[in-house]
PDB file of C-alpha atoms in Angstrom:
ATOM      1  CA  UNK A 150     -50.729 -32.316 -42.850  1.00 50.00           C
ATOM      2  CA  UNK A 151     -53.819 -29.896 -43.623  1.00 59.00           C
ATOM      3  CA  UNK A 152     -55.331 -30.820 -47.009  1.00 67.00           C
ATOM      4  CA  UNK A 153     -54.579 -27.592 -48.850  1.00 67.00           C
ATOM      5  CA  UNK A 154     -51.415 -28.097 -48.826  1.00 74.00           C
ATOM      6  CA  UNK A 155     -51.985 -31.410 -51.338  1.00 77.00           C
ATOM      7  CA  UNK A 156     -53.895 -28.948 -52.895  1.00 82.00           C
ATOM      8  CA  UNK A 157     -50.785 -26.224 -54.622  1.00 83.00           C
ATOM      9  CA  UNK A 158     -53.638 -24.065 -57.157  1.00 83.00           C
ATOM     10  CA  UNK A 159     -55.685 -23.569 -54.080  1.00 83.00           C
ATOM     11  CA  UNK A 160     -53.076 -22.395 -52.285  1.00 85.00           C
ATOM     12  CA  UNK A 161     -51.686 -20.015 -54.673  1.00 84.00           C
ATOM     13  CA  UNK A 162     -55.587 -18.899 -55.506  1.00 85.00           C
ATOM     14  CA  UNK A 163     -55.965 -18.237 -51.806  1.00 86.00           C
ATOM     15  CA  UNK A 164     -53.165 -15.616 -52.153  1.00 86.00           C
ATOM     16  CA  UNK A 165     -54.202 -13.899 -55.067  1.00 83.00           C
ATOM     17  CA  UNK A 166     -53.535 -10.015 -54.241  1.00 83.00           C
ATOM     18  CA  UNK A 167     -51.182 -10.878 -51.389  1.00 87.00           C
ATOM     19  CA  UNK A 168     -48.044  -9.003 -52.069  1.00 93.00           C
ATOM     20  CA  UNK A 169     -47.230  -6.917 -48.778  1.00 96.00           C
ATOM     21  CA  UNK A 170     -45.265 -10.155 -47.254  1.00 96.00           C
ATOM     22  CA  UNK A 171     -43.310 -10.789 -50.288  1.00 97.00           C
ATOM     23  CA  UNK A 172     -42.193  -7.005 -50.470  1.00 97.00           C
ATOM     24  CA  UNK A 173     -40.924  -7.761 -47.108  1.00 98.00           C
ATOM     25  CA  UNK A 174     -39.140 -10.502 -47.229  1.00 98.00           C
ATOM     26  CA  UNK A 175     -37.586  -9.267 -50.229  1.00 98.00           C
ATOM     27  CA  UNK A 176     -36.680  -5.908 -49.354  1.00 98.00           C
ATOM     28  CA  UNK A 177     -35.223  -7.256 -45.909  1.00 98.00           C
ATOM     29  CA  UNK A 178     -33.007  -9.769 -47.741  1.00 98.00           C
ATOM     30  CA  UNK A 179     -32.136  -6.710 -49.809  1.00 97.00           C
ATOM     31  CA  UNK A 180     -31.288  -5.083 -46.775  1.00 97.00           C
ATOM     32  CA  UNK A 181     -29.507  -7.249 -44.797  1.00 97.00           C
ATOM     33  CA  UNK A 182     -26.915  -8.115 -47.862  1.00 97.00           C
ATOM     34  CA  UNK A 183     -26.609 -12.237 -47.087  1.00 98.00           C
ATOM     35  CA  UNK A 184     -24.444 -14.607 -49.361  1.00 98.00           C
ATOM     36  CA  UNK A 185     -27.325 -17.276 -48.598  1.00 98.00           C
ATOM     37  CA  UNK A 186     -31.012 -17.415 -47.695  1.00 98.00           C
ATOM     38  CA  UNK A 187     -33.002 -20.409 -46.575  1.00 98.00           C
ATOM     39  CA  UNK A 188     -36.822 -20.059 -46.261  1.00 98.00           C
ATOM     40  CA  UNK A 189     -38.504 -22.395 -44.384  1.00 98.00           C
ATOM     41  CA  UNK A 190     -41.654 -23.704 -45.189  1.00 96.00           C
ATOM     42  CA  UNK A 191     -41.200 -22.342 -49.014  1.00 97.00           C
ATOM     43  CA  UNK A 192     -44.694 -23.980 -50.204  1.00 94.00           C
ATOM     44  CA  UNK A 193     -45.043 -23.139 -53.771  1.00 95.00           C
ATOM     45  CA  UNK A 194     -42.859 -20.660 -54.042  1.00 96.00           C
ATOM     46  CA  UNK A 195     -45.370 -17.737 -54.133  1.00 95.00           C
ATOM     47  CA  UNK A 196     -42.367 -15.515 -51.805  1.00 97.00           C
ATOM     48  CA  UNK A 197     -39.238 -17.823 -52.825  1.00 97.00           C
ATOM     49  CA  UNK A 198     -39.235 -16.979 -56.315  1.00 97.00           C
ATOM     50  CA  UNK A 199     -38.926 -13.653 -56.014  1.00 97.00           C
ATOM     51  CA  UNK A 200     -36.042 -13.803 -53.612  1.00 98.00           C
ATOM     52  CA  UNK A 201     -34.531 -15.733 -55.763  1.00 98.00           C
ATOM     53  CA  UNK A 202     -34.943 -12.987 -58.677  1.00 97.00           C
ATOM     54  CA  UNK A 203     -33.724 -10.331 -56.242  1.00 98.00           C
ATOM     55  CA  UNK A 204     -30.668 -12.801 -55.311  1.00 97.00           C
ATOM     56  CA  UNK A 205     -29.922 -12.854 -59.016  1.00 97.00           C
ATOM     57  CA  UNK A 206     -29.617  -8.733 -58.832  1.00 97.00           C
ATOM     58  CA  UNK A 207     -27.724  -8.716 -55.594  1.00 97.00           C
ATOM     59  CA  UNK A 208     -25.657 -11.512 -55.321  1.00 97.00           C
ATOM     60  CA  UNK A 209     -27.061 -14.204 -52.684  1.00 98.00           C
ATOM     61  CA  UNK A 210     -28.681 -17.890 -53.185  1.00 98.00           C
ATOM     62  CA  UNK A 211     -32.027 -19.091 -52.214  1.00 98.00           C
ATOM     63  CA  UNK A 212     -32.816 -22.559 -50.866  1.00 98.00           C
ATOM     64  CA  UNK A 213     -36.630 -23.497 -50.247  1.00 98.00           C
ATOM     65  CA  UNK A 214     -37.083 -26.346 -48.258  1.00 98.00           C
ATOM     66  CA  UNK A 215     -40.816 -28.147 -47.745  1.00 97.00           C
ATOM     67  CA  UNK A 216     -41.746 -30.968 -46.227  1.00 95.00           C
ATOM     68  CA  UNK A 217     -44.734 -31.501 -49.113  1.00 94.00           C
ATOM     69  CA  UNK A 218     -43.879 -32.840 -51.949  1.00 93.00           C
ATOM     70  CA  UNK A 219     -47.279 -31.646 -54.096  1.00 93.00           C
ATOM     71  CA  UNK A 220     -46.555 -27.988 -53.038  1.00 94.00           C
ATOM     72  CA  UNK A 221     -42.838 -28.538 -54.004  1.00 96.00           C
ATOM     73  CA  UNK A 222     -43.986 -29.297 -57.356  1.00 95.00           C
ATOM     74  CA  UNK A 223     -45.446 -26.045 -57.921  1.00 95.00           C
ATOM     75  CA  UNK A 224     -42.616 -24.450 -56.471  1.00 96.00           C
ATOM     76  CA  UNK A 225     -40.206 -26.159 -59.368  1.00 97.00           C
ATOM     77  CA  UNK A 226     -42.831 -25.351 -62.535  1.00 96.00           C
ATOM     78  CA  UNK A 227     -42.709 -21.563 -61.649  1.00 96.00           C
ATOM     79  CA  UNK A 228     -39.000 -21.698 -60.745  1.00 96.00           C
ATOM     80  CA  UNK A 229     -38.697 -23.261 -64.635  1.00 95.00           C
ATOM     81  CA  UNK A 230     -40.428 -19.704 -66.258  1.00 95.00           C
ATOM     82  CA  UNK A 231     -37.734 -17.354 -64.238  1.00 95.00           C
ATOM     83  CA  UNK A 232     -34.942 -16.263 -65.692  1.00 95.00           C
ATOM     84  CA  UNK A 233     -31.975 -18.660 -66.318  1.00 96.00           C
ATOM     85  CA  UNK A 234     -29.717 -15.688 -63.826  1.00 96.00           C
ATOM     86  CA  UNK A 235     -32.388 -16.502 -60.969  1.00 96.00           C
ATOM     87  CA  UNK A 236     -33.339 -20.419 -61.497  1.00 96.00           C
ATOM     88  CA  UNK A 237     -29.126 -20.770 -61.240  1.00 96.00           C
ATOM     89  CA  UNK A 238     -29.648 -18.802 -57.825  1.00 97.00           C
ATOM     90  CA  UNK A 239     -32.714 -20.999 -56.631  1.00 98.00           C
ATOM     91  CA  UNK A 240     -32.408 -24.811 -54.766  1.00 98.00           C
ATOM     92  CA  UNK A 241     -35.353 -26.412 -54.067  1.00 98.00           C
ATOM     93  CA  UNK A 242     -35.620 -28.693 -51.050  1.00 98.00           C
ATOM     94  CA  UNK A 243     -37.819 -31.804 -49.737  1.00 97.00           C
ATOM     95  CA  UNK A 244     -37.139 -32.116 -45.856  1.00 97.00           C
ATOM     96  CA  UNK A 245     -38.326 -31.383 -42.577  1.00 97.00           C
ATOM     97  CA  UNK A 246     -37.255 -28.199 -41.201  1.00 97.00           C
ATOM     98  CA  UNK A 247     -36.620 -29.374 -37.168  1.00 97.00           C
ATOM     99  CA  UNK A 248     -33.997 -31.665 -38.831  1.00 97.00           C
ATOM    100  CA  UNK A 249     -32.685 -30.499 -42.357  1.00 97.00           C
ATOM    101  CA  UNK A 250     -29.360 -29.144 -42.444  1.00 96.00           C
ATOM    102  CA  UNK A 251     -27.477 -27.343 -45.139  1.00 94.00           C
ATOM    103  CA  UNK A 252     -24.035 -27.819 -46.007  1.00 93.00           C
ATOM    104  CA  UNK A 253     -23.003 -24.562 -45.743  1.00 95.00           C
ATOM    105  CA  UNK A 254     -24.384 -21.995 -43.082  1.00 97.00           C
ATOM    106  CA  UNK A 255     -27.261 -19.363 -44.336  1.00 98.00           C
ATOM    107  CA  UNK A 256     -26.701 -15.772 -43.530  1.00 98.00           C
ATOM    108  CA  UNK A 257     -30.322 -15.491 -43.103  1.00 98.00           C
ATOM    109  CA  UNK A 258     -33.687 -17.888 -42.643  1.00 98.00           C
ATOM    110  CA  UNK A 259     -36.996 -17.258 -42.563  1.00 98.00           C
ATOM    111  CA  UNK A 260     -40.123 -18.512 -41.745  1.00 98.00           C
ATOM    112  CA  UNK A 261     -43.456 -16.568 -43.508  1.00 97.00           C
ATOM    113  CA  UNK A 262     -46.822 -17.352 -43.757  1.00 94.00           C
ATOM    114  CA  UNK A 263     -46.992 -17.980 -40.280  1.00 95.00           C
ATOM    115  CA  UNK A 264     -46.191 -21.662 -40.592  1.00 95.00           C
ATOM    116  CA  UNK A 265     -44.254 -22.198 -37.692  1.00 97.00           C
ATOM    117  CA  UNK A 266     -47.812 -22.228 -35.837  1.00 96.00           C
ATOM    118  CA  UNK A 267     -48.536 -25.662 -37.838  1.00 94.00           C
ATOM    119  CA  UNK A 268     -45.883 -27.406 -34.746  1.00 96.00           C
ATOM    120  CA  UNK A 269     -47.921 -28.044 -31.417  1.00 96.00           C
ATOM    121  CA  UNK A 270     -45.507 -29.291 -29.295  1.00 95.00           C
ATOM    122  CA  UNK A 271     -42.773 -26.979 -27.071  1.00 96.00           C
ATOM    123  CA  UNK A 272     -39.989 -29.690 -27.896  1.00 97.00           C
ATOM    124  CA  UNK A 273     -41.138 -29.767 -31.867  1.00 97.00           C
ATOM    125  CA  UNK A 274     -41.113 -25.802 -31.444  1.00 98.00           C
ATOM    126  CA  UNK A 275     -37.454 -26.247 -29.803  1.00 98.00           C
ATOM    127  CA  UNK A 276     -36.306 -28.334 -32.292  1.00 98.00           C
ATOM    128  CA  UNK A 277     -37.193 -25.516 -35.043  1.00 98.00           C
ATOM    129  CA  UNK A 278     -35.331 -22.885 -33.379  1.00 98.00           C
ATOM    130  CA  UNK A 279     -31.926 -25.012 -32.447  1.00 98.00           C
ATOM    131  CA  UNK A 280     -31.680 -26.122 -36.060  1.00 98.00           C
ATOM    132  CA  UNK A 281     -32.022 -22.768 -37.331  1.00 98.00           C
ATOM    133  CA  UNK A 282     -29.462 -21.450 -34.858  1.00 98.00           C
ATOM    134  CA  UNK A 283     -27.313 -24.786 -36.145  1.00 97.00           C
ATOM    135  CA  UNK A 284     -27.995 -23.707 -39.955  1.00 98.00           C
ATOM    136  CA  UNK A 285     -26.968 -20.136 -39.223  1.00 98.00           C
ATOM    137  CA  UNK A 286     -23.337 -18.247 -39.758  1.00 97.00           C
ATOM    138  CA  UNK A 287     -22.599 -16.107 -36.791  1.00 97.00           C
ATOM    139  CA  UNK A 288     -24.418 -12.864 -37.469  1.00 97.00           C
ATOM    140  CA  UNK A 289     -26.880 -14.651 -39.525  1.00 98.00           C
ATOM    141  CA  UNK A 290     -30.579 -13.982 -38.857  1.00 98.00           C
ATOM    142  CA  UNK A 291     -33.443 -16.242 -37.583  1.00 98.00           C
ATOM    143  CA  UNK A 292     -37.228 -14.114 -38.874  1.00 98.00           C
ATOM    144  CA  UNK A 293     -40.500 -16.253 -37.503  1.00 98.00           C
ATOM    145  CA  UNK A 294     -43.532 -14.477 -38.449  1.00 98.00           C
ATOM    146  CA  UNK A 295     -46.824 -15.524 -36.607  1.00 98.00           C
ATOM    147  CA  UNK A 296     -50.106 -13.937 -36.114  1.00 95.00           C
ATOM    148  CA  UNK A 297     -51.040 -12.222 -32.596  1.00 95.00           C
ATOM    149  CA  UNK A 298     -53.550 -13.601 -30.192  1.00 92.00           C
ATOM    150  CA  UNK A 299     -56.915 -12.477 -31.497  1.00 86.00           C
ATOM    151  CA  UNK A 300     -59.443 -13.099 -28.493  1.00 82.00           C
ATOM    152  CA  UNK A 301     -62.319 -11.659 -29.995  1.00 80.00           C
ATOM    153  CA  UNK A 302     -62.220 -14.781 -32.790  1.00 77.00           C
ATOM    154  CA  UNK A 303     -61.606 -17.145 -29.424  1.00 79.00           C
ATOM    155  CA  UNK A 304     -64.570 -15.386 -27.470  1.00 77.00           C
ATOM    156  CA  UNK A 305     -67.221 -17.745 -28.865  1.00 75.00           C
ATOM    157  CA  UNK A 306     -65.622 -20.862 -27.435  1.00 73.00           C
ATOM    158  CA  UNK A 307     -65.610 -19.184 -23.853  1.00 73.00           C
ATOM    159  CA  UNK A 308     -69.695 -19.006 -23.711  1.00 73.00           C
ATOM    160  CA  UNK A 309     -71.139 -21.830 -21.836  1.00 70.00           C
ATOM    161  CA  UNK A 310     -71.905 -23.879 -23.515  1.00 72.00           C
ATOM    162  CA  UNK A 311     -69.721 -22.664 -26.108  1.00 67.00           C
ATOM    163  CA  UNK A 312     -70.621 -21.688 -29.401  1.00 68.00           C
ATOM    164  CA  UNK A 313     -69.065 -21.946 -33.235  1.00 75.00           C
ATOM    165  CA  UNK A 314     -69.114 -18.587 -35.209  1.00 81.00           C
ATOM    166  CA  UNK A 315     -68.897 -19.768 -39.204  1.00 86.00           C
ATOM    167  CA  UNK A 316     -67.298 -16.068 -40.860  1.00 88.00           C
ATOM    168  CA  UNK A 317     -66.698 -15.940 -44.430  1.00 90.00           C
ATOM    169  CA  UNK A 318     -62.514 -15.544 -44.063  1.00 87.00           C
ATOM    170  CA  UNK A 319     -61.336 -15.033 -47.478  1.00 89.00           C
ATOM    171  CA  UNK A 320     -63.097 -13.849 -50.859  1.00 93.00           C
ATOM    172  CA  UNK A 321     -60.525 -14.049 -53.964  1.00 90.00           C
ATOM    173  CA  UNK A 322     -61.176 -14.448 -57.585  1.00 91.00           C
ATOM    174  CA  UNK A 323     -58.334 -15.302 -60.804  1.00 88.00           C
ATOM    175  CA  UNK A 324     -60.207 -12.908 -63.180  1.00 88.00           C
ATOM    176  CA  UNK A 325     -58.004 -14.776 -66.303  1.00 88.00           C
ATOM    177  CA  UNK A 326     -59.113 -18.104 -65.163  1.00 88.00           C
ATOM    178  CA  UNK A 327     -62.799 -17.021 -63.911  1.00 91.00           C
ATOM    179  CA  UNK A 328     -62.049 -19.233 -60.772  1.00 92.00           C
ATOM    180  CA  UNK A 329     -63.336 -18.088 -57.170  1.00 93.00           C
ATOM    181  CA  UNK A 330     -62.676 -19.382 -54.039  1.00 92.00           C
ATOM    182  CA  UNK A 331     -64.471 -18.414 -50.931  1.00 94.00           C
ATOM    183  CA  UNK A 332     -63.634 -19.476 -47.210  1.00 93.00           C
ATOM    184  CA  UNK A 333     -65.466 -19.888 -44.412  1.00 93.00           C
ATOM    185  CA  UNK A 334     -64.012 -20.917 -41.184  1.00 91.00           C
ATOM    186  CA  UNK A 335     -64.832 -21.599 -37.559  1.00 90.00           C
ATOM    187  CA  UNK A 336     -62.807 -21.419 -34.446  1.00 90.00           C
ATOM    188  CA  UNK A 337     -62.464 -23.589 -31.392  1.00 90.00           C
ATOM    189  CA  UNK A 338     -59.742 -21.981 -28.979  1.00 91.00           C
ATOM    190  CA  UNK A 339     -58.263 -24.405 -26.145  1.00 91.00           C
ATOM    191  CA  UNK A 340     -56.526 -21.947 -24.340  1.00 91.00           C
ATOM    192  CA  UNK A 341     -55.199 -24.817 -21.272  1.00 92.00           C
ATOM    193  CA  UNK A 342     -53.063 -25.958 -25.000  1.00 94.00           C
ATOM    194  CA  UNK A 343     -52.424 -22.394 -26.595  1.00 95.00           C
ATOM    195  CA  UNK A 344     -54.377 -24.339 -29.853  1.00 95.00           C
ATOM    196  CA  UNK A 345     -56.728 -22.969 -32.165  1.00 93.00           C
ATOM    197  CA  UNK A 346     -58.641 -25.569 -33.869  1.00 93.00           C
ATOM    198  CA  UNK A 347     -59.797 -24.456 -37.384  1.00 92.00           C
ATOM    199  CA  UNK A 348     -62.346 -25.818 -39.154  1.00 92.00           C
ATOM    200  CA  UNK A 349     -62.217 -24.378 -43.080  1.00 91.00           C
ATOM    201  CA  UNK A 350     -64.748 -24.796 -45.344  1.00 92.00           C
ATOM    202  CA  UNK A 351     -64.148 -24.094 -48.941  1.00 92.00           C
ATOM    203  CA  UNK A 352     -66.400 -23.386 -52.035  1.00 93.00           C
ATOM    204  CA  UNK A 353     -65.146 -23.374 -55.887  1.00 93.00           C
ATOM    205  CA  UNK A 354     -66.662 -21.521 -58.138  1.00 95.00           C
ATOM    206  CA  UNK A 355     -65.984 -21.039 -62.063  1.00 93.00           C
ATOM    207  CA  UNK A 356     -67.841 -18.574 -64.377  1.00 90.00           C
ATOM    208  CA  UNK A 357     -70.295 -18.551 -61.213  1.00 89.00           C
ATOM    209  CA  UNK A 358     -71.259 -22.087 -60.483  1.00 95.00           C
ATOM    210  CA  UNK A 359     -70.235 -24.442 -57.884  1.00 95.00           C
ATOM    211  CA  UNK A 360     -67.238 -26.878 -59.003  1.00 94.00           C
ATOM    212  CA  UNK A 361     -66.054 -28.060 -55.612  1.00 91.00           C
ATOM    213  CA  UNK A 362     -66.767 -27.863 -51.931  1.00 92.00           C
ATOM    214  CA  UNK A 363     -64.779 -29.414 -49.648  1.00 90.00           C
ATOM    215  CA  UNK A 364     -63.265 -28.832 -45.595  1.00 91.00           C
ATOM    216  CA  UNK A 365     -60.347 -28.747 -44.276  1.00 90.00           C
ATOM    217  CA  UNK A 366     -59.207 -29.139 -40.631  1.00 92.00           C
ATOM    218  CA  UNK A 367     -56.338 -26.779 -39.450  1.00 89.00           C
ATOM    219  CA  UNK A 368     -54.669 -26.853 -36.079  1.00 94.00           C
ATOM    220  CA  UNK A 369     -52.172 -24.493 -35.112  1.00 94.00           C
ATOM    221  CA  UNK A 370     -50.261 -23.591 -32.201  1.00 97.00           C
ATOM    222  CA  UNK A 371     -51.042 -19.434 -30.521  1.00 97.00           C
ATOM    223  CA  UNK A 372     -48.172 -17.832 -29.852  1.00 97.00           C
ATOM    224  CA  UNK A 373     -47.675 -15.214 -27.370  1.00 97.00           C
ATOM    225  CA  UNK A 374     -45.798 -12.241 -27.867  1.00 97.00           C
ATOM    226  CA  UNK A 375     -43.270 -12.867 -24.532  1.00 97.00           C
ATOM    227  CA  UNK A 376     -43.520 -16.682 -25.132  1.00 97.00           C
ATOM    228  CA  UNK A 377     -41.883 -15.925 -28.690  1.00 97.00           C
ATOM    229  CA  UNK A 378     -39.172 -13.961 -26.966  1.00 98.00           C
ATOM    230  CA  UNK A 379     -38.155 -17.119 -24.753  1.00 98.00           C
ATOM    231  CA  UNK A 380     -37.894 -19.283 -27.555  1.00 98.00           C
ATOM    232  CA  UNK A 381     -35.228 -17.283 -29.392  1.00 98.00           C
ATOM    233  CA  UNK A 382     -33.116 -16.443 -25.811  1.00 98.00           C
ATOM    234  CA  UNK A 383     -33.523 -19.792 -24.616  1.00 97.00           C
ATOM    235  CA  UNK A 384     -32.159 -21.313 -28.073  1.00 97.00           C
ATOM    236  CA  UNK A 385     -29.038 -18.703 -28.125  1.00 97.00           C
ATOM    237  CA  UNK A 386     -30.336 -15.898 -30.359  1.00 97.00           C
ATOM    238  CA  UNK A 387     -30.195 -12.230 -29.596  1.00 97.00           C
ATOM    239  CA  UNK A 388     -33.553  -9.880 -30.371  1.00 98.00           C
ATOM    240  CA  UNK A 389     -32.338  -7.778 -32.756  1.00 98.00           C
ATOM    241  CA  UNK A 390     -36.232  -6.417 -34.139  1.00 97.00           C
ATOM    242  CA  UNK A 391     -39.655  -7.045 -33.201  1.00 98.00           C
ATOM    243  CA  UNK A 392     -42.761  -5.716 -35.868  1.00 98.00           C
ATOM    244  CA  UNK A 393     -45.893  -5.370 -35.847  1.00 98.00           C
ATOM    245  CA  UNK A 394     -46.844  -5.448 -39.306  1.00 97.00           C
ATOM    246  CA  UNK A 395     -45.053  -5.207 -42.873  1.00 97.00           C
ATOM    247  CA  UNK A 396     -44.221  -1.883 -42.867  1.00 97.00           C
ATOM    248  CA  UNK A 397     -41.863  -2.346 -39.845  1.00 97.00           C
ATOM    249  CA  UNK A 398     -43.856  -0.274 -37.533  1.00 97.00           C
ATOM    250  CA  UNK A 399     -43.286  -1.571 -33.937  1.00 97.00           C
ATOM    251  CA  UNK A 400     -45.353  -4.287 -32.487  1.00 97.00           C
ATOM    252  CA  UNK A 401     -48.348  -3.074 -30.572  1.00 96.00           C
ATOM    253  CA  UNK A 402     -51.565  -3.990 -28.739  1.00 94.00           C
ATOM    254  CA  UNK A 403     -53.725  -3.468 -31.990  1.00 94.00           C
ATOM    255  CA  UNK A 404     -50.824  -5.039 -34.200  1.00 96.00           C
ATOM    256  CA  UNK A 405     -52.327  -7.563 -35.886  1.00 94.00           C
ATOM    257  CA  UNK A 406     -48.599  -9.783 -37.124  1.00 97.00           C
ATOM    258  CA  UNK A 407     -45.501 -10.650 -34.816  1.00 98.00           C
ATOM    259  CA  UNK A 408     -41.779 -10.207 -36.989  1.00 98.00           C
ATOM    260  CA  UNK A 409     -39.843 -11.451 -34.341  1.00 98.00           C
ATOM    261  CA  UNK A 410     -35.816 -11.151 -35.982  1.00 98.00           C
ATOM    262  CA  UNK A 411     -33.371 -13.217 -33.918  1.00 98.00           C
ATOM    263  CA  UNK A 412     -29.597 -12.821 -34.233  1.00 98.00           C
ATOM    264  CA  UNK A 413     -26.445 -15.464 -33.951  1.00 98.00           C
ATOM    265  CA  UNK A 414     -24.062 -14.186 -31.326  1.00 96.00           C
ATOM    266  CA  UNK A 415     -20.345 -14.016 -32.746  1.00 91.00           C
ATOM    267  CA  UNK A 416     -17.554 -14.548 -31.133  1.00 71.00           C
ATOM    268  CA  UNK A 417     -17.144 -15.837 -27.271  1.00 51.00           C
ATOM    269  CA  UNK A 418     -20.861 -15.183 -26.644  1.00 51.00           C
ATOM    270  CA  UNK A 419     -21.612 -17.161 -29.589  1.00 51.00           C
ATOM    271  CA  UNK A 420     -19.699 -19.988 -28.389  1.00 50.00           C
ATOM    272  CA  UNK A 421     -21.526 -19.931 -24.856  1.00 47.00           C
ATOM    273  CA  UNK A 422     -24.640 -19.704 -26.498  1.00 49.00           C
ATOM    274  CA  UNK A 423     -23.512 -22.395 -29.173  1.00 49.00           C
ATOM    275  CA  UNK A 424     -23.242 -24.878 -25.820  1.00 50.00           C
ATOM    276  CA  UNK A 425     -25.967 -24.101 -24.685  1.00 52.00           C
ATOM    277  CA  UNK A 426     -28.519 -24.470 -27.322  1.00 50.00           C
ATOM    278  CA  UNK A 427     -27.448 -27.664 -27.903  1.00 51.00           C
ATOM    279  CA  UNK A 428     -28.495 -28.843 -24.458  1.00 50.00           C
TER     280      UNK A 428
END
């Protein structure tokens, strides 16, 4: 497990601003009017808790399963300042998501943050996408976001002998607590393994000095566009959307995000397709 994620305030700090995925998820949960939600990989809660608040207005639950317990933790402080109507709505979840299952089906699961990238291996990948299709009514909805192939960060580790670009990746600052982060990161790219090896290297700052430095080593799988595709037919889903970005604007060459949106089959097809994802 990459160290930030023992590390919850770091986490949340390195998301200060971000709000476009949460508007998202929300608004397609909104959308898509399920009785239950499960979101995968539901960290500290920064996009959970505000499902939940929306589920309180519109009628669904929200489980948040993680397989850390410190990030977890987080999670269940913030989930103990919302309102009573959305902490009754909210179930918070240790467990591994190729193996957890609910005891009732989800009308809808997601997977932000791009975190299904954090499982290397095509039968860990597998196992993902077959539990979700397990966990899932018919009709219900499987959403894996991921980032697209970015070559020109991978270019580097083509050059012979190859190089290491170190690029400052993320600037943010909590103005009330006068606590900056800044993070630098290089990139390795084994392309024969569709892995990008990630070095990060973090600096602390409060009211301008240095607190903390420390690095983290990230790897993470690179998904292809086509490859995603595969995974959801081969595992029984239908494509039901593909974007590009948060705004649900197709996916594109230039798009810098992949929404893929996978439906359970009902009916006969779903019972085919039941059989055979369990093969």
């Amino acid at each position: 497990m990459t160290d930030i994620y023992r590390r919850p305030d770091e986490y949340d700090l390195e998301h200060v601003g971000d709000e476009e995925d949460v508007v998202f998820y929300v608004g397609l949960a909104k959308s898509l009017h399920p009785r239950s939600v499960l979101e995968l990989a539901c960290g500290t809660g920064r996009i959970t808790v505000p499902l939940a608040e929306e589920g309180a207005r519109s009628g669904f639950s929200v489980v948040g399963l993680d397989s850390e317990v410190n990030m977890l933790r987080q999670a269940r402080d913030k989930a103990r300042q919302m309102p009573e109507a959305a902490r009754k709505r909210l179930k918070l979840v240790h467990g591994d998501m190729r193996k957890w299952h609910g005891r009732e089906p989800f009308d809808l699961i997601v997977v932000p943050c791009a975190s299904i990238t954090r499982f290397l291996d095509l039968d860990e990948e597998l196992e993902v996408w077959r539990r979700a299709f397990q966990n899932l009514a018919p009709g219900g909805r499987f959403v894996v976001e991921t980032v697209m192939p970015n070559f020109s960060a991978y270019a580097d580790s083509f050059s012979n002998p190859p190089r290491t670009l170190v690029e400052i990746d993320r600037d943010v600052t909590d103005e009330p607590r006068k606590i900056r982060l800044v993070r630098r990161k290089t990139v390795n790219y084994l392309p024969d393994e569709q892995r990008a090896q990630i070095r990060f290297l973090y600096e602390k700052y409060h009211r301008k000095s240095l607190v903390e430095c420390y690095i983290d080593d990230f790897e993470s799988h690179v998904y292809f566009p086509r490859e995603l595709r595969l995974l959801f037919l081969h595992t029984g889903f239908e494509i039901e959307n593909v974007f590009g970005d948060y705004n649900r604007r197709p996916l594109r060459a230039s798009s810098q995000l992949m929404i893929m949106i996978g439906k359970k089959p009902t009916g006969k097809l779903f019972e085919e397709n039941g059989r055979n994802s369990s093969n």
